[in-house]
PDB file of C-alpha atoms and ligand atoms in Angstrom:
ATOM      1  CA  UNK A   9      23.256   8.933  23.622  1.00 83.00           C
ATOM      2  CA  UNK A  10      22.084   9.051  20.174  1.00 94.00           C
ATOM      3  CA  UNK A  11      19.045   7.657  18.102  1.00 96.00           C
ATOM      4  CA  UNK A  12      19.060   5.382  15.427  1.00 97.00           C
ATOM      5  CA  UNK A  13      16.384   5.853  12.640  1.00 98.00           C
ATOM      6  CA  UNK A  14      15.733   3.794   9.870  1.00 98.00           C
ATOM      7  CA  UNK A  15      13.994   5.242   7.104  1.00 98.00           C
ATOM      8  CA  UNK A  16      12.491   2.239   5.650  1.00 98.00           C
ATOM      9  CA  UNK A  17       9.423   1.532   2.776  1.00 98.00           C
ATOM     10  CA  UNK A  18       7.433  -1.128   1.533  1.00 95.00           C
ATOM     11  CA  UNK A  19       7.634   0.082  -2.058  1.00 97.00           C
ATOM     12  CA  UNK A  20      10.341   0.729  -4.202  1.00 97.00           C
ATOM     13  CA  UNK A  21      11.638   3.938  -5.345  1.00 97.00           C
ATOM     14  CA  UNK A  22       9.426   6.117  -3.315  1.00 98.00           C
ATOM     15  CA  UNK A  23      12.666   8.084  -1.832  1.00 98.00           C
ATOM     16  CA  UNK A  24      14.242   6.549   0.971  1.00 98.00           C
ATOM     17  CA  UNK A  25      17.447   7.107   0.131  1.00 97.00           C
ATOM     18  CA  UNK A  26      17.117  10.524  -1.160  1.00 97.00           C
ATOM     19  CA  UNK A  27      15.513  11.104   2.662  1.00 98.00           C
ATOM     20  CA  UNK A  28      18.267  10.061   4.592  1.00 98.00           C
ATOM     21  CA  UNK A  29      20.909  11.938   2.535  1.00 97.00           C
ATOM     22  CA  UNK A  30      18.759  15.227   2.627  1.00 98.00           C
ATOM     23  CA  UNK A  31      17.206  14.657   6.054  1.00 98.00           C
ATOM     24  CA  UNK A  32      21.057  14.056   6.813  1.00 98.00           C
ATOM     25  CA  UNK A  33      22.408  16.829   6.074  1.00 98.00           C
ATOM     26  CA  UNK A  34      19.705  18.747   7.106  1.00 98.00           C
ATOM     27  CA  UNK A  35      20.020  17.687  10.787  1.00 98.00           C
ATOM     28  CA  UNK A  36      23.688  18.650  10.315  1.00 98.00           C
ATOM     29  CA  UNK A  37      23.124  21.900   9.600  1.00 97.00           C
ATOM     30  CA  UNK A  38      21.410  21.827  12.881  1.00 97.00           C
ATOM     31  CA  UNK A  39      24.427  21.078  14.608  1.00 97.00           C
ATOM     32  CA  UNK A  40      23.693  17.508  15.175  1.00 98.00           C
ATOM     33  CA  UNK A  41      25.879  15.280  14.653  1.00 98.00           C
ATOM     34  CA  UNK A  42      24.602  12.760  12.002  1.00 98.00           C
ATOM     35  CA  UNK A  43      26.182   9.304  10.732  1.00 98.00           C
ATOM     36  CA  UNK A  44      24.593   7.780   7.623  1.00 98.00           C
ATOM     37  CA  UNK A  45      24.266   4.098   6.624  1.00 97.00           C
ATOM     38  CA  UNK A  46      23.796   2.240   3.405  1.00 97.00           C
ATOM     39  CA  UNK A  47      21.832  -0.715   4.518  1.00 96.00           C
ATOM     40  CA  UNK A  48      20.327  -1.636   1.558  1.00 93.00           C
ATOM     41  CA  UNK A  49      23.360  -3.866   0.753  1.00 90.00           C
ATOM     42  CA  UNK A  50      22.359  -5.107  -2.294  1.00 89.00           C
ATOM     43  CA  UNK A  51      21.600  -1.989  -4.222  1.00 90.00           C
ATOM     44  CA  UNK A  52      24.040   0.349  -2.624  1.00 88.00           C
ATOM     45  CA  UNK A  53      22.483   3.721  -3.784  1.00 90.00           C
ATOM     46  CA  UNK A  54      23.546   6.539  -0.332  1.00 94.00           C
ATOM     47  CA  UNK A  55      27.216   6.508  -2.129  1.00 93.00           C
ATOM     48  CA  UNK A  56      26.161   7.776  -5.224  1.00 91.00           C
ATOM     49  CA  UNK A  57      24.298  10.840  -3.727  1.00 92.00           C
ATOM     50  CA  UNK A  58      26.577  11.769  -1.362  1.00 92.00           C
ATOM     51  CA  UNK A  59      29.923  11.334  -4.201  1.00 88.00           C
ATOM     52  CA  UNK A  60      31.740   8.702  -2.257  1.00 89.00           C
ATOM     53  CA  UNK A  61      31.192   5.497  -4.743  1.00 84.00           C
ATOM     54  CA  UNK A  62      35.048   5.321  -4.500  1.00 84.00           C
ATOM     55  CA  UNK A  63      34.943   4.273  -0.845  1.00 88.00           C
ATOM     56  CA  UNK A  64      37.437   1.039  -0.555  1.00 90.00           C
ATOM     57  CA  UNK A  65      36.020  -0.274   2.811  1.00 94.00           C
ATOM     58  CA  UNK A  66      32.162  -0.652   3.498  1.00 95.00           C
ATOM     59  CA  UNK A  67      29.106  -2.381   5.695  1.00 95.00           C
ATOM     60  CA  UNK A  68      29.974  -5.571   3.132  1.00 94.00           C
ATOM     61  CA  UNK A  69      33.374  -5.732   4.702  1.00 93.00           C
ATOM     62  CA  UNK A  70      32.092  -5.346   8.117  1.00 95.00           C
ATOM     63  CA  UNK A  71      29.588  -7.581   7.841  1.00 94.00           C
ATOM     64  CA  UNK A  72      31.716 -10.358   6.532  1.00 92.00           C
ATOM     65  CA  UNK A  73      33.882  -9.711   9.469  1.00 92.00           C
ATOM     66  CA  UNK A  74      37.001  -8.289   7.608  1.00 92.00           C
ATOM     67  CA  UNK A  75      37.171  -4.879   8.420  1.00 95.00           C
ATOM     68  CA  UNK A  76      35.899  -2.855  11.862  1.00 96.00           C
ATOM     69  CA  UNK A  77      33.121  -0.170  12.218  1.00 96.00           C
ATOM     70  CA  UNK A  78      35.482   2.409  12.274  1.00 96.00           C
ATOM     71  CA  UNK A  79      37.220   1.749   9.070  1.00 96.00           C
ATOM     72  CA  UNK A  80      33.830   2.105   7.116  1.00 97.00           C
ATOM     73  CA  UNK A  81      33.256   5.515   8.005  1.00 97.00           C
ATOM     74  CA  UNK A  82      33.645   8.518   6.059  1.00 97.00           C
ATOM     75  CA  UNK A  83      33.064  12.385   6.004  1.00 97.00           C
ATOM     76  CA  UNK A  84      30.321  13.278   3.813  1.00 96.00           C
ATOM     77  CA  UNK A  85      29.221  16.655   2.399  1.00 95.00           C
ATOM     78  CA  UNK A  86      27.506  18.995   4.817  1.00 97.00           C
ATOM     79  CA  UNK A  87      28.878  17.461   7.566  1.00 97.00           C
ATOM     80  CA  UNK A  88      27.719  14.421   7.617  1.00 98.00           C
ATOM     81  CA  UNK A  89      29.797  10.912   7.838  1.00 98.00           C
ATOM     82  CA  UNK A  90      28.925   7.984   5.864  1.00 97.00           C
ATOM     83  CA  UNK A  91      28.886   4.328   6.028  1.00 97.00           C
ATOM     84  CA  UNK A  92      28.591   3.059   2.394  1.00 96.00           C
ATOM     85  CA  UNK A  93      27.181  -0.289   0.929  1.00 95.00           C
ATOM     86  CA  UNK A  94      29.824  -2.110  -0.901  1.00 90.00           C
ATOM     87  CA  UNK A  95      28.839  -2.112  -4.882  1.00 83.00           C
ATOM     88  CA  UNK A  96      30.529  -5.988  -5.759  1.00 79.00           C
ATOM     89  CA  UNK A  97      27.697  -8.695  -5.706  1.00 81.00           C
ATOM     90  CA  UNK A  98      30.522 -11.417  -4.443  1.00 79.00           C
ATOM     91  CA  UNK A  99      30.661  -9.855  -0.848  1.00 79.00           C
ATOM     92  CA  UNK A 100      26.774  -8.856  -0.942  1.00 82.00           C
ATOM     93  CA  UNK A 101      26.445 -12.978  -0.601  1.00 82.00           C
ATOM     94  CA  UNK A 102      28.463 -13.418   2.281  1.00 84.00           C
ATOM     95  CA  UNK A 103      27.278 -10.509   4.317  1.00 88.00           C
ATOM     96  CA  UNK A 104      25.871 -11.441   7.679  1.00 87.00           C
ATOM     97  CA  UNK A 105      23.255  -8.767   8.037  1.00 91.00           C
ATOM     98  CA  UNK A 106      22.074 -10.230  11.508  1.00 91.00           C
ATOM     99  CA  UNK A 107      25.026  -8.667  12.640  1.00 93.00           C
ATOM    100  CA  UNK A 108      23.909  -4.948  11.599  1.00 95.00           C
ATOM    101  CA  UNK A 109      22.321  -4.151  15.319  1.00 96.00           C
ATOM    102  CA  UNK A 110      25.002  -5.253  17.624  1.00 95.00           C
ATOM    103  CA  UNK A 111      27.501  -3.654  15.522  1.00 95.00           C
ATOM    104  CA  UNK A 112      25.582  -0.238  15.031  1.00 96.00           C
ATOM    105  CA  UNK A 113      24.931   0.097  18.443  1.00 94.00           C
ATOM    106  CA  UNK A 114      28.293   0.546  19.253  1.00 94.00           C
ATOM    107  CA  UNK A 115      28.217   4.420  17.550  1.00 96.00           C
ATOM    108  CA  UNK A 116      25.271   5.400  19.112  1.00 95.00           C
ATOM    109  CA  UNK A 117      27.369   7.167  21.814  1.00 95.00           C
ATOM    110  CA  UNK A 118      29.195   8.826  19.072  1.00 97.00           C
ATOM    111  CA  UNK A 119      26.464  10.124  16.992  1.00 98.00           C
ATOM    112  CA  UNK A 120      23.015  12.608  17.649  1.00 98.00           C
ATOM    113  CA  UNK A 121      21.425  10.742  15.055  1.00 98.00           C
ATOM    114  CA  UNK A 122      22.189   7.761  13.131  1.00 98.00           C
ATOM    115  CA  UNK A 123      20.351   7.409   9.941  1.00 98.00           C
ATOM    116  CA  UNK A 124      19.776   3.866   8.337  1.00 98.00           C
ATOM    117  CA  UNK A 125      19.055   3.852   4.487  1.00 98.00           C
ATOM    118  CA  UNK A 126      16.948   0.671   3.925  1.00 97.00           C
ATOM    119  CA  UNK A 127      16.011  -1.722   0.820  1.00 96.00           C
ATOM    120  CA  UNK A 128      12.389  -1.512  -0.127  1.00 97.00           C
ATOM    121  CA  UNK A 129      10.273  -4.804   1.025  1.00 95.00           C
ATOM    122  CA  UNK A 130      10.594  -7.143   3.814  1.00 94.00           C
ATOM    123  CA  UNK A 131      13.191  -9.583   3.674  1.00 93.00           C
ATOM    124  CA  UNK A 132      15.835 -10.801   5.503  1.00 94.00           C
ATOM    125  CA  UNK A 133      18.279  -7.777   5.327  1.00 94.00           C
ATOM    126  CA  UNK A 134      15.232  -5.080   5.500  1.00 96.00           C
ATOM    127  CA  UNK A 135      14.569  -6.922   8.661  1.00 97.00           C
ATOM    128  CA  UNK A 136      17.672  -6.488  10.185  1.00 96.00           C
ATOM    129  CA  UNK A 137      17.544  -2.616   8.885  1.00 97.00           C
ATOM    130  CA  UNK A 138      14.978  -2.737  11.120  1.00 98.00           C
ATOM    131  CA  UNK A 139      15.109  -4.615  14.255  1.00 97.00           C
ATOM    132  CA  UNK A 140      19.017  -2.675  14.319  1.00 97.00           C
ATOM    133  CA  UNK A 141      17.329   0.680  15.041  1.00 97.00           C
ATOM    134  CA  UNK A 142      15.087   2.519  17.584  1.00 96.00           C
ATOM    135  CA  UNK A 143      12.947   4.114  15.278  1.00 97.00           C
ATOM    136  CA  UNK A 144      11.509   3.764  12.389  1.00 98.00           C
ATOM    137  CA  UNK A 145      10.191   6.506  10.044  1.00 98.00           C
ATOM    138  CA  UNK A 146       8.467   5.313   6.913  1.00 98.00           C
ATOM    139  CA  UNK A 147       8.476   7.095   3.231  1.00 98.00           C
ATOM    140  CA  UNK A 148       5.228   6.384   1.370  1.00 98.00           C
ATOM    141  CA  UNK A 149       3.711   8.163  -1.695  1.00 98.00           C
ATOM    142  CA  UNK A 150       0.526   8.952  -1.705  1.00 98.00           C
ATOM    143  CA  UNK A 151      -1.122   6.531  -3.722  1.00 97.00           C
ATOM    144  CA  UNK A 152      -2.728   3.249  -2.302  1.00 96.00           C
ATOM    145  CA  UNK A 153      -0.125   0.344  -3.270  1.00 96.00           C
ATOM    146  CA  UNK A 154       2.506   2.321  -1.614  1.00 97.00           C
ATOM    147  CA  UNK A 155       0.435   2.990   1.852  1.00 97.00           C
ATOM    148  CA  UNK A 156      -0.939  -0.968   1.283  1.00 96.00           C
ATOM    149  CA  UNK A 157       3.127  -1.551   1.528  1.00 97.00           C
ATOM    150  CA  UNK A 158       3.989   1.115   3.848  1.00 98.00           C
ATOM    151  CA  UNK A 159       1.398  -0.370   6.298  1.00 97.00           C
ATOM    152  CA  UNK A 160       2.932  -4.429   5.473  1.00 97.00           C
ATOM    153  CA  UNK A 161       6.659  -2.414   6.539  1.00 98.00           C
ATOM    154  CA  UNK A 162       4.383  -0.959   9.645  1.00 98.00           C
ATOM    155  CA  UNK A 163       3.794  -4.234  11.093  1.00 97.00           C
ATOM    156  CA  UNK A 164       7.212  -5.916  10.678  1.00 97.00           C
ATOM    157  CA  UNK A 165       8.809  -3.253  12.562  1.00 97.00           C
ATOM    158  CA  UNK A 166       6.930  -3.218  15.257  1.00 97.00           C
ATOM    159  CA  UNK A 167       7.602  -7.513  15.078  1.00 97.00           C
ATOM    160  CA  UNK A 168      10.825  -6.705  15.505  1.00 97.00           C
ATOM    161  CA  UNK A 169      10.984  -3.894  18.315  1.00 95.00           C
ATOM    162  CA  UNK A 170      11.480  -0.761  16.841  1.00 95.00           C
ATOM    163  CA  UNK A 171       9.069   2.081  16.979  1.00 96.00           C
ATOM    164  CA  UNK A 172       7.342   2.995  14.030  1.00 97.00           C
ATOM    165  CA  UNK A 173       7.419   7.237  15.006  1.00 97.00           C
ATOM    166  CA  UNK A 174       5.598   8.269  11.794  1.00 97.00           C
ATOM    167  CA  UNK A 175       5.649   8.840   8.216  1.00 98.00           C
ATOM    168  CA  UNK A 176       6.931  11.269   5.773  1.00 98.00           C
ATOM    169  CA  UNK A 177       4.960  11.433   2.590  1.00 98.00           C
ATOM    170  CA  UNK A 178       7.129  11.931  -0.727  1.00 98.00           C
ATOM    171  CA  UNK A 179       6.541  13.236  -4.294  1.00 98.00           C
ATOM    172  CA  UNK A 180       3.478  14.883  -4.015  1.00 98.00           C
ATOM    173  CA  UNK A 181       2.356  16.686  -7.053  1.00 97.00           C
ATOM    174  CA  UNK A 182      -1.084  17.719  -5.724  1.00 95.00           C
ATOM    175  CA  UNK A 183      -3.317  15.397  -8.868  1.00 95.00           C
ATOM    176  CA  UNK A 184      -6.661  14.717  -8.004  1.00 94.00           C
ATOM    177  CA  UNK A 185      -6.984  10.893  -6.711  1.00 93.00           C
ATOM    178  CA  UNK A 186      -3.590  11.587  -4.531  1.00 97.00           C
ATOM    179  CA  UNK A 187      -4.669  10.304  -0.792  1.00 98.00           C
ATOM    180  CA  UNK A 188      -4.330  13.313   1.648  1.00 97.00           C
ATOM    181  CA  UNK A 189      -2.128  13.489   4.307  1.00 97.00           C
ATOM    182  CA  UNK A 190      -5.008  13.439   6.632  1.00 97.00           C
ATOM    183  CA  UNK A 191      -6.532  10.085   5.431  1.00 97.00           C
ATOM    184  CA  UNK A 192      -3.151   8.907   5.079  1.00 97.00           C
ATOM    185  CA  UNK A 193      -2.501   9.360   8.534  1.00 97.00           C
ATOM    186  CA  UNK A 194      -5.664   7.365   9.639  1.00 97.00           C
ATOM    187  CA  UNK A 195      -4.754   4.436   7.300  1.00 97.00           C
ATOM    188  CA  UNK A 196      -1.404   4.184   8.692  1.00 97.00           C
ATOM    189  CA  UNK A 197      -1.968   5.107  12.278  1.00 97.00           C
ATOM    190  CA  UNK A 198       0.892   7.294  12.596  1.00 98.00           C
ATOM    191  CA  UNK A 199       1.715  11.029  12.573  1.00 97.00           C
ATOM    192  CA  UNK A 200       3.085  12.908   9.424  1.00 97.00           C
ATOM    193  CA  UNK A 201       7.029  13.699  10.070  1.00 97.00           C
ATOM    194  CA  UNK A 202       6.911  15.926   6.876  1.00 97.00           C
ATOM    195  CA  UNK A 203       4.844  16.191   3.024  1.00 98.00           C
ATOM    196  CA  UNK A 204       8.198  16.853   0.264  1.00 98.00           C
ATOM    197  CA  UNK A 205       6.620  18.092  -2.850  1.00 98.00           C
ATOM    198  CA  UNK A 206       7.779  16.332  -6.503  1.00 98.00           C
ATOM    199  CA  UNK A 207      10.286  18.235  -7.502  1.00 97.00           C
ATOM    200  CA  UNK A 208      12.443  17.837 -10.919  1.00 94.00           C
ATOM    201  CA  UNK A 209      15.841  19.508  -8.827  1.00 94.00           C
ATOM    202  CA  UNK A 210      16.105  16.402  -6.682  1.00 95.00           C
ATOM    203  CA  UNK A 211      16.682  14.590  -9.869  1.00 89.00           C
ATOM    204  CA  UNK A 212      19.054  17.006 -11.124  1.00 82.00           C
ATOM    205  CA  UNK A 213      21.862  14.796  -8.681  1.00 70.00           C
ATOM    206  CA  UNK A 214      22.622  12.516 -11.177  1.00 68.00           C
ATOM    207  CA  UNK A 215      22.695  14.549 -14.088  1.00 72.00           C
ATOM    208  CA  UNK A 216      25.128  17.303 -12.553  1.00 69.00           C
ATOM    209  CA  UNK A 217      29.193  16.642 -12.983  1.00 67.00           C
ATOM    210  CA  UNK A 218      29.003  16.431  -8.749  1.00 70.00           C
ATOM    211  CA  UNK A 219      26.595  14.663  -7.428  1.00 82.00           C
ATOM    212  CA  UNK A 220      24.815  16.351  -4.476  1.00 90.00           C
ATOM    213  CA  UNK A 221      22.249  16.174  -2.580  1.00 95.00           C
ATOM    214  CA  UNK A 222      19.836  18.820  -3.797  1.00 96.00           C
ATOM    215  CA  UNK A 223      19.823  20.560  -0.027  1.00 96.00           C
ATOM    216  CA  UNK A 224      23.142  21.164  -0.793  1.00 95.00           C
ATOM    217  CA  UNK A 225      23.004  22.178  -4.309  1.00 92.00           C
ATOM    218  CA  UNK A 226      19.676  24.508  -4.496  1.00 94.00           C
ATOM    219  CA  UNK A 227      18.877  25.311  -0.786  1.00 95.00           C
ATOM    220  CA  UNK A 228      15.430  27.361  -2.440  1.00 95.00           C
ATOM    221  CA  UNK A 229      14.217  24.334  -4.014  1.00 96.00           C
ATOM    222  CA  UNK A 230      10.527  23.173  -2.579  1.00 97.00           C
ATOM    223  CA  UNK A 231      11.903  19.680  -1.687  1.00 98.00           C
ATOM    224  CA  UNK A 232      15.216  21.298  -0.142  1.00 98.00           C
ATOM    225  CA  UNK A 233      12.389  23.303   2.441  1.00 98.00           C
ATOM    226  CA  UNK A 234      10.880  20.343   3.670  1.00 98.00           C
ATOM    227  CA  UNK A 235      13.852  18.661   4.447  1.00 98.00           C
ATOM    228  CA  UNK A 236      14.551  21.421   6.720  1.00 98.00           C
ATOM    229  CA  UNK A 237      11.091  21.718   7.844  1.00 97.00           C
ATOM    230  CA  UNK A 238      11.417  17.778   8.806  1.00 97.00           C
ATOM    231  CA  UNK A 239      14.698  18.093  10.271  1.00 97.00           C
ATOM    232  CA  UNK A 240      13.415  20.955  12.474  1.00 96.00           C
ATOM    233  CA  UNK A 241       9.978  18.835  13.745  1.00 93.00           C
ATOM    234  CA  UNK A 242      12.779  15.979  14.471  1.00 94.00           C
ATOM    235  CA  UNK A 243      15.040  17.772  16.997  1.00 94.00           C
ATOM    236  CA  UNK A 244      12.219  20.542  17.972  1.00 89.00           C
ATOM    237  CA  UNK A 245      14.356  23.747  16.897  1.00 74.00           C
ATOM    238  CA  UNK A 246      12.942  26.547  14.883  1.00 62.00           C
ATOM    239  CA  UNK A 247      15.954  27.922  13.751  1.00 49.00           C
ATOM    240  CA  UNK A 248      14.727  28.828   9.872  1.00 47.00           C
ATOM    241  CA  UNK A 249      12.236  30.651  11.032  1.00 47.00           C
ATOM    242  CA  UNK A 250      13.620  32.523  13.932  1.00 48.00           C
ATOM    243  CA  UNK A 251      16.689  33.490  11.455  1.00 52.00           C
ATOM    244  CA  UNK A 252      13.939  34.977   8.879  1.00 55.00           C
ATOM    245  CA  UNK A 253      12.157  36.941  11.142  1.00 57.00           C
ATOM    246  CA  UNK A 254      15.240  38.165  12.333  1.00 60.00           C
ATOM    247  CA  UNK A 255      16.805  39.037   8.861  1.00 68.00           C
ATOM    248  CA  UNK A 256      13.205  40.847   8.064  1.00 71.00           C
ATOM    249  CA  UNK A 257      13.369  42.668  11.302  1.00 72.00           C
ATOM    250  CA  UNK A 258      17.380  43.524  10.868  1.00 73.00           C
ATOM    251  CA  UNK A 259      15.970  44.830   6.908  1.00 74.00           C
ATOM    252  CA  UNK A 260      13.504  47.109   8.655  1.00 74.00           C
ATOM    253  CA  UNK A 261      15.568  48.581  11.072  1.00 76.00           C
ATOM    254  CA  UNK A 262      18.068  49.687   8.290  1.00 74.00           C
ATOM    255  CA  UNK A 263      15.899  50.918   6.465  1.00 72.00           C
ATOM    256  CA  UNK A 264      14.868  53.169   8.880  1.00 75.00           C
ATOM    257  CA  UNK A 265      17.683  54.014  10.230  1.00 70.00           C
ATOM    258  CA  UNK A 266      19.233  54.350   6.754  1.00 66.00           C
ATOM    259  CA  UNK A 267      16.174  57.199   5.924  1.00 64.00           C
ATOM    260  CA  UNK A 268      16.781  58.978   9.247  1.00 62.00           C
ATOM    261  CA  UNK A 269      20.369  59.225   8.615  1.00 55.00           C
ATOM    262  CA  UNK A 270      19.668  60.146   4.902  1.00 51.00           C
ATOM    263  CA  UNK A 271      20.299  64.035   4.241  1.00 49.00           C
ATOM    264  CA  UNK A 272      16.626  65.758   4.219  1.00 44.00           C
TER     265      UNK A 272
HETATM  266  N1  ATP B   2      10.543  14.616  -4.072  1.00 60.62           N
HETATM  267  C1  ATP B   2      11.039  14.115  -5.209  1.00 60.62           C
HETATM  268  N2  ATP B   2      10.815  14.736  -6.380  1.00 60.62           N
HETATM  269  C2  ATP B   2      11.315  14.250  -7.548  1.00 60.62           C
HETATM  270  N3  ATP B   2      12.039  13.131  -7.637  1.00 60.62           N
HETATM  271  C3  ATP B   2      12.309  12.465  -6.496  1.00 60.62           C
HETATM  272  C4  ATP B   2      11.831  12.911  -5.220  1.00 60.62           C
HETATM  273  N4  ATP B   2      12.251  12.028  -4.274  1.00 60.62           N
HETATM  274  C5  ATP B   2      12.980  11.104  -4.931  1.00 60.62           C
HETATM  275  N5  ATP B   2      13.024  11.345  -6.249  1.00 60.62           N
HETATM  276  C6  ATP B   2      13.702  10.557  -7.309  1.00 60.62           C
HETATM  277  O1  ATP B   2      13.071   9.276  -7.362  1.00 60.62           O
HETATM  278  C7  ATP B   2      14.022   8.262  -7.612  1.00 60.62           C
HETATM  279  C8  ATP B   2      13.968   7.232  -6.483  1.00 60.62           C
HETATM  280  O2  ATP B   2      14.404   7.841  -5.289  1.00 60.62           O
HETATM  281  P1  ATP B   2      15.249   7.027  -4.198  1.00 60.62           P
HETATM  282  O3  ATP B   2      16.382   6.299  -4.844  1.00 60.62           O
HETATM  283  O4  ATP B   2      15.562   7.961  -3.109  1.00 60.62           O
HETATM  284  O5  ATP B   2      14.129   5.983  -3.747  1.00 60.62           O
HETATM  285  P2  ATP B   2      14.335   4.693  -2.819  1.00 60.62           P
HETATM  286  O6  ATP B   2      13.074   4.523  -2.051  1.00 60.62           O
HETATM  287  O7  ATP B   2      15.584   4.796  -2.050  1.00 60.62           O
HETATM  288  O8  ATP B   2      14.474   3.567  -3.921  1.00 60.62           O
HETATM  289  P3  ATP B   2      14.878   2.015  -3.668  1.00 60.62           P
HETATM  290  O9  ATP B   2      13.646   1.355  -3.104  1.00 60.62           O
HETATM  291  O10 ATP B   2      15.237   1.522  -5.028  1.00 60.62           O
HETATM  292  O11 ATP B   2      16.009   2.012  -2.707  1.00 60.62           O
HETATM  293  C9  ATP B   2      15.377   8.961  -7.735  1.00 60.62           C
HETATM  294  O12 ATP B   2      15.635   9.205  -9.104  1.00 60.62           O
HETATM  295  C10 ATP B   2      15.174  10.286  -7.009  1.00 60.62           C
HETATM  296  O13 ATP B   2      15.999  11.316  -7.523  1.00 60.62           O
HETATM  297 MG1   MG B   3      17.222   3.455  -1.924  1.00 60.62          MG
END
């Protein structure tokens, strides 16, 4: 049985979608099995990472009742599959976004984790983002109007049923007057799922020919290693780590047994 996580905000732009894309993949590199969905159905963004703006079928059609589930769902990169937002305002006002949980939970068999991209704020479809999943991590800066929203998206969620599990904290470029993770934690009463530093390659998507998510494009990049990091905390494997101490020990070893078989 899988989980269903919506990454949700109170505040715009803070990185939701670039989470669930990264986390995404991420996971899948784990091994898990990972669907993604573009909730935010009125600015469909997850597409446009991931390459797959083309898609013909989406949640829109879905939600409308014209098409199934299973005809909305694509293979992404990495590994992951994707359930797109439909980009035409004229089905965005007849989607029935109540609908969202019943149908969802229908894949959770199918899935490790299921990933829900939601709109920033609080309204009707954001609500339905996230009464449709189990839990609910949220993305906050680290400046006060985004916590002040963060805590406002805190609150709903829990209104609605899910479980808010923690936060992740986005964009931090270290400036004085940026609120710590620590105090962060205490104003929103929830544990820290990850800290993903600003970093100009995650904009670098949509300037590149292909867009990609930047785990996929510049594994290195700061933002790229907490994305793993989080994805590790999430399913409780160390696998980065155990693979570099391995790799350092396998160096060593060669090295000495490379000298000892060297000719004096
Ligand atoms: N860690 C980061 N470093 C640098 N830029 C980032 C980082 N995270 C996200 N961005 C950039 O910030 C912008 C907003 O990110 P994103 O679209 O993921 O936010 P969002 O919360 O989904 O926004 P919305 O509320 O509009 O749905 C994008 O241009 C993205 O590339
Ligand atoms: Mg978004």
């Amino acid at each position: 049985m899988g989980i269903i996580i919506t990454i949700a905000s109170g505040k715009g732009g803070v990185g939701k979608t670039t989470v669930v894309a990264n986390l995404g993949v991420a996971l899948a590199k784990l091994g898990k099995k990972v669907l993604l969905i573009d909730a935010d159905v009125a600015m469909a963004n997850l597409s446009l990472i991931l390459g797959l703006q083309m898609s013909p079928i989406t949640l829109h059609e879905v939600l409308t009742g014209e098409s199934t589930i299973d005809d909305a769902i694509y293979d992404g990169p990495g590994n992951v599959e994707l359930i797109p937002s439909g980009l035409s305002l004229e089905n965005y006002k007849k989607v029935d976004s109540a609908r969202l949980k019943s149908i969802i939970s229908t894949l959770k068999d199918k899935y490790d984790y299921i990933l829900l991209d939601a709109a920033a704020g609080i309204e009707k479809n954001v609500q339905s983002a996230l009464a449709a999943a189990d839990h609910v991590l949220i993305v906050t800066t680290p400046d006060s109007p985004s916590v002040a929203d963060a805590l406002k998206t805190k609150i709903v969620a829990q209104k609605l049923g899910s479980k808010p599990i923690g936060i992740i904290i986005n964009m931090i470029k270290k400036q004085k007057g940026e609120i710590e993770k620590k105090q962060l934690m205490k104003m929103m009463e929830l544990p820290s799922y990850g800290e993903i530093p600003y970093d100009e390659n995650v904009r670098q998507t949509f300037l590149e020919k292909k867009q990609e998510p930047v785990i996929l494009r510049n594994i290195n990049s700061p933002a790229s290693k907490s994305f793993e990091k989080i994805s590790q905390k999430m399913t409780g494997v160390k696998i980065v780590e155990k693979e570099k101490k391995e790799s350092f020990l396998k160096r060593l070893l060669n090295k000495i047994f490379k000298r000892q078989g060297e000719p004096q």
